[in-house]
């Protein structure tokens, strides 16, 4: 999931440089959402993965 977030961030950068600002904005929004979903899932798996008895 983090790989997809980085991919969309790179797409946003390239689109912004080329002048496709609407596409860049959409790709940046998707990258931000994917990053936060990754972050939440990482924290949840870190907390519950350490609770082995």
mmCIF file of N, CA and C in Angstrom:
data_model
loop_
_atom_site.group_PDB
_atom_site.id
_atom_site.type_symbol
_atom_site.label_atom_id
_atom_site.label_comp_id
_atom_site.label_asym_id
_atom_site.label_seq_id
_atom_site.Cartn_x
_atom_site.Cartn_y
_atom_site.Cartn_z
ATOM 1 N N UNK A 1 0.827 -1.187 0.000
ATOM 2 C CA UNK A 1 0.000 0.000 0.000
ATOM 3 C C UNK A 1 0.872 1.252 0.000
ATOM 4 N N UNK A 2 1.963 1.175 0.708
ATOM 5 C CA UNK A 2 2.865 2.325 0.714
ATOM 6 C C UNK A 2 3.479 2.525 -0.670
ATOM 7 N N UNK A 3 3.685 1.445 -1.380
ATOM 8 C CA UNK A 3 4.207 1.545 -2.745
ATOM 9 C C UNK A 3 3.251 2.272 -3.674
ATOM 10 N N UNK A 4 1.945 1.992 -3.517
ATOM 11 C CA UNK A 4 0.950 2.703 -4.321
ATOM 12 C C UNK A 4 0.911 4.182 -3.962
ATOM 13 N N UNK A 5 1.073 4.504 -2.681
ATOM 14 C CA UNK A 5 1.075 5.905 -2.265
ATOM 15 C C UNK A 5 2.255 6.644 -2.893
ATOM 16 N N UNK A 6 3.416 6.008 -2.906
ATOM 17 C CA UNK A 6 4.594 6.624 -3.524
ATOM 18 C C UNK A 6 4.388 6.765 -5.025
ATOM 19 N N UNK A 7 3.785 5.765 -5.657
ATOM 20 C CA UNK A 7 3.520 5.821 -7.090
ATOM 21 C C UNK A 7 2.601 6.991 -7.439
ATOM 22 N N UNK A 8 1.513 7.156 -6.678
ATOM 23 C CA UNK A 8 0.605 8.264 -6.944
ATOM 24 C C UNK A 8 1.260 9.609 -6.652
ATOM 25 N N UNK A 9 2.165 9.660 -5.679
ATOM 26 C CA UNK A 9 2.888 10.895 -5.399
ATOM 27 C C UNK A 9 3.796 11.265 -6.573
ATOM 28 N N UNK A 10 4.457 10.277 -7.141
ATOM 29 C CA UNK A 10 5.315 10.530 -8.295
ATOM 30 C C UNK A 10 4.477 10.975 -9.495
ATOM 31 N N UNK A 11 3.322 10.335 -9.683
ATOM 32 C CA UNK A 11 2.423 10.747 -10.762
ATOM 33 C C UNK A 11 1.979 12.193 -10.560
ATOM 34 N N UNK A 12 1.690 12.558 -9.305
ATOM 35 C CA UNK A 12 1.277 13.929 -9.012
ATOM 36 C C UNK A 12 2.400 14.922 -9.317
ATOM 37 N N UNK A 13 3.623 14.563 -8.977
ATOM 38 C CA UNK A 13 4.745 15.455 -9.264
ATOM 39 C C UNK A 13 4.944 15.645 -10.763
ATOM 40 N N UNK A 14 4.910 14.558 -11.512
ATOM 41 C CA UNK A 14 5.102 14.649 -12.962
ATOM 42 C C UNK A 14 3.961 15.435 -13.607
ATOM 43 N N UNK A 15 2.738 15.168 -13.176
ATOM 44 C CA UNK A 15 1.594 15.883 -13.741
ATOM 45 C C UNK A 15 1.658 17.369 -13.405
ATOM 46 N N UNK A 16 2.116 17.687 -12.212
ATOM 47 C CA UNK A 16 2.250 19.092 -11.840
ATOM 48 C C UNK A 16 3.301 19.817 -12.659
ATOM 49 N N UNK A 17 4.412 19.133 -12.928
ATOM 50 C CA UNK A 17 5.470 19.738 -13.734
ATOM 51 C C UNK A 17 4.995 19.957 -15.170
ATOM 52 N N UNK A 18 4.214 19.018 -15.683
ATOM 53 C CA UNK A 18 3.738 19.119 -17.062
ATOM 54 C C UNK A 18 2.531 20.041 -17.215
ATOM 55 N N UNK A 19 1.971 20.522 -16.103
ATOM 56 C CA UNK A 19 0.882 21.474 -16.186
ATOM 57 C C UNK A 19 -0.507 20.882 -16.047
ATOM 58 N N UNK A 20 -0.612 19.613 -15.762
ATOM 59 C CA UNK A 20 -1.916 18.984 -15.560
ATOM 60 C C UNK A 20 -2.275 19.096 -14.074
ATOM 61 N N UNK A 21 -2.708 20.284 -13.678
ATOM 62 C CA UNK A 21 -2.884 20.550 -12.251
ATOM 63 C C UNK A 21 -4.071 19.805 -11.654
ATOM 64 N N UNK A 22 -5.123 19.574 -12.422
ATOM 65 C CA UNK A 22 -6.269 18.828 -11.909
ATOM 66 C C UNK A 22 -5.884 17.383 -11.648
ATOM 67 N N UNK A 23 -5.169 16.789 -12.579
ATOM 68 C CA UNK A 23 -4.694 15.415 -12.399
ATOM 69 C C UNK A 23 -3.706 15.332 -11.245
ATOM 70 N N UNK A 24 -2.852 16.329 -11.117
ATOM 71 C CA UNK A 24 -1.882 16.351 -10.025
ATOM 72 C C UNK A 24 -2.587 16.438 -8.679
ATOM 73 N N UNK A 25 -3.633 17.242 -8.611
ATOM 74 C CA UNK A 25 -4.379 17.377 -7.364
ATOM 75 C C UNK A 25 -5.074 16.071 -6.992
ATOM 76 N N UNK A 26 -5.654 15.420 -7.978
ATOM 77 C CA UNK A 26 -6.337 14.152 -7.719
ATOM 78 C C UNK A 26 -5.344 13.074 -7.291
ATOM 79 N N UNK A 27 -4.210 12.995 -7.962
ATOM 80 C CA UNK A 27 -3.206 11.992 -7.616
ATOM 81 C C UNK A 27 -2.618 12.262 -6.233
ATOM 82 N N UNK A 28 -2.432 13.516 -5.892
ATOM 83 C CA UNK A 28 -1.916 13.850 -4.561
ATOM 84 C C UNK A 28 -2.930 13.495 -3.482
ATOM 85 N N UNK A 29 -4.197 13.704 -3.752
ATOM 86 C CA UNK A 29 -5.239 13.328 -2.786
ATOM 87 C C UNK A 29 -5.290 11.825 -2.575
ATOM 88 N N UNK A 30 -5.185 11.068 -3.658
ATOM 89 C CA UNK A 30 -5.180 9.609 -3.539
ATOM 90 C C UNK A 30 -3.949 9.150 -2.774
ATOM 91 N N UNK A 31 -2.802 9.749 -3.056
ATOM 92 C CA UNK A 31 -1.573 9.386 -2.348
ATOM 93 C C UNK A 31 -1.695 9.673 -0.859
ATOM 94 N N UNK A 32 -2.318 10.793 -0.519
ATOM 95 C CA UNK A 32 -2.482 11.143 0.900
ATOM 96 C C UNK A 32 -3.398 10.153 1.605
ATOM 97 N N UNK A 33 -4.496 9.776 0.956
ATOM 98 C CA UNK A 33 -5.428 8.813 1.546
ATOM 99 C C UNK A 33 -4.753 7.467 1.736
ATOM 100 N N UNK A 34 -4.041 6.998 0.718
ATOM 101 C CA UNK A 34 -3.361 5.706 0.825
ATOM 102 C C UNK A 34 -2.297 5.722 1.909
ATOM 103 N N UNK A 35 -1.586 6.837 2.058
ATOM 104 C CA UNK A 35 -0.569 6.916 3.098
ATOM 105 C C UNK A 35 -1.187 6.836 4.485
ATOM 106 N N UNK A 36 -2.301 7.535 4.707
ATOM 107 C CA UNK A 36 -2.922 7.502 6.023
ATOM 108 C C UNK A 36 -3.554 6.145 6.318
ATOM 109 N N UNK A 37 -4.098 5.484 5.301
ATOM 110 C CA UNK A 37 -4.618 4.129 5.499
ATOM 111 C C UNK A 37 -3.471 3.185 5.856
ATOM 112 N N UNK A 38 -2.341 3.311 5.164
ATOM 113 C CA UNK A 38 -1.163 2.516 5.495
ATOM 114 C C UNK A 38 -0.711 2.773 6.922
ATOM 115 N N UNK A 39 -0.681 4.035 7.315
ATOM 116 C CA UNK A 39 -0.228 4.392 8.657
ATOM 117 C C UNK A 39 -1.133 3.792 9.724
ATOM 118 N N UNK A 40 -2.439 3.879 9.545
ATOM 119 C CA UNK A 40 -3.383 3.319 10.511
ATOM 120 C C UNK A 40 -3.240 1.801 10.591
ATOM 121 N N UNK A 41 -3.160 1.138 9.441
ATOM 122 C CA UNK A 41 -3.009 -0.318 9.448
ATOM 123 C C UNK A 41 -1.684 -0.740 10.056
ATOM 124 N N UNK A 42 -0.631 0.025 9.833
ATOM 125 C CA UNK A 42 0.662 -0.288 10.427
ATOM 126 C C UNK A 42 0.611 -0.187 11.943
ATOM 127 N N UNK A 43 -0.009 0.866 12.458
ATOM 128 C CA UNK A 43 -0.102 1.046 13.913
ATOM 129 C C UNK A 43 -0.954 -0.053 14.534
ATOM 130 N N UNK A 44 -2.070 -0.396 13.896
ATOM 131 C CA UNK A 44 -2.932 -1.459 14.419
ATOM 132 C C UNK A 44 -2.194 -2.786 14.428
ATOM 133 N N UNK A 45 -1.501 -3.115 13.354
ATOM 134 C CA UNK A 45 -0.777 -4.383 13.312
ATOM 135 C C UNK A 45 0.391 -4.384 14.291
ATOM 136 N N UNK A 46 1.009 -3.240 14.520
ATOM 137 C CA UNK A 46 2.098 -3.159 15.488
ATOM 138 C C UNK A 46 1.593 -3.394 16.900
ATOM 139 N N UNK A 47 0.440 -2.801 17.237
ATOM 140 C CA UNK A 47 -0.111 -2.953 18.589
ATOM 141 C C UNK A 47 -0.591 -4.374 18.826
ATOM 142 N N UNK A 48 -1.384 -4.919 17.905
ATOM 143 C CA UNK A 48 -1.970 -6.237 18.121
ATOM 144 C C UNK A 48 -0.983 -7.365 17.814
ATOM 145 N N UNK A 49 0.064 -7.100 17.083
ATOM 146 C CA UNK A 49 1.049 -8.120 16.789
ATOM 147 C C UNK A 49 1.959 -8.405 17.963
ATOM 148 N N UNK A 50 2.070 -7.483 18.888
ATOM 149 C CA UNK A 50 2.939 -7.653 20.046
ATOM 150 C C UNK A 50 2.226 -8.247 21.246
ATOM 151 N N UNK A 51 0.947 -8.573 21.135
ATOM 152 C CA UNK A 51 0.174 -9.088 22.260
ATOM 153 C C UNK A 51 0.147 -10.601 22.303
ATOM 154 N N UNK A 52 1.220 -11.239 22.007
ATOM 155 C CA UNK A 52 1.277 -12.700 22.063
ATOM 156 C C UNK A 52 1.652 -13.132 23.473
ATOM 157 N N UNK A 53 0.945 -14.139 23.962
ATOM 158 C CA UNK A 53 1.191 -14.595 25.340
ATOM 159 C C UNK A 53 1.892 -15.923 25.316
#
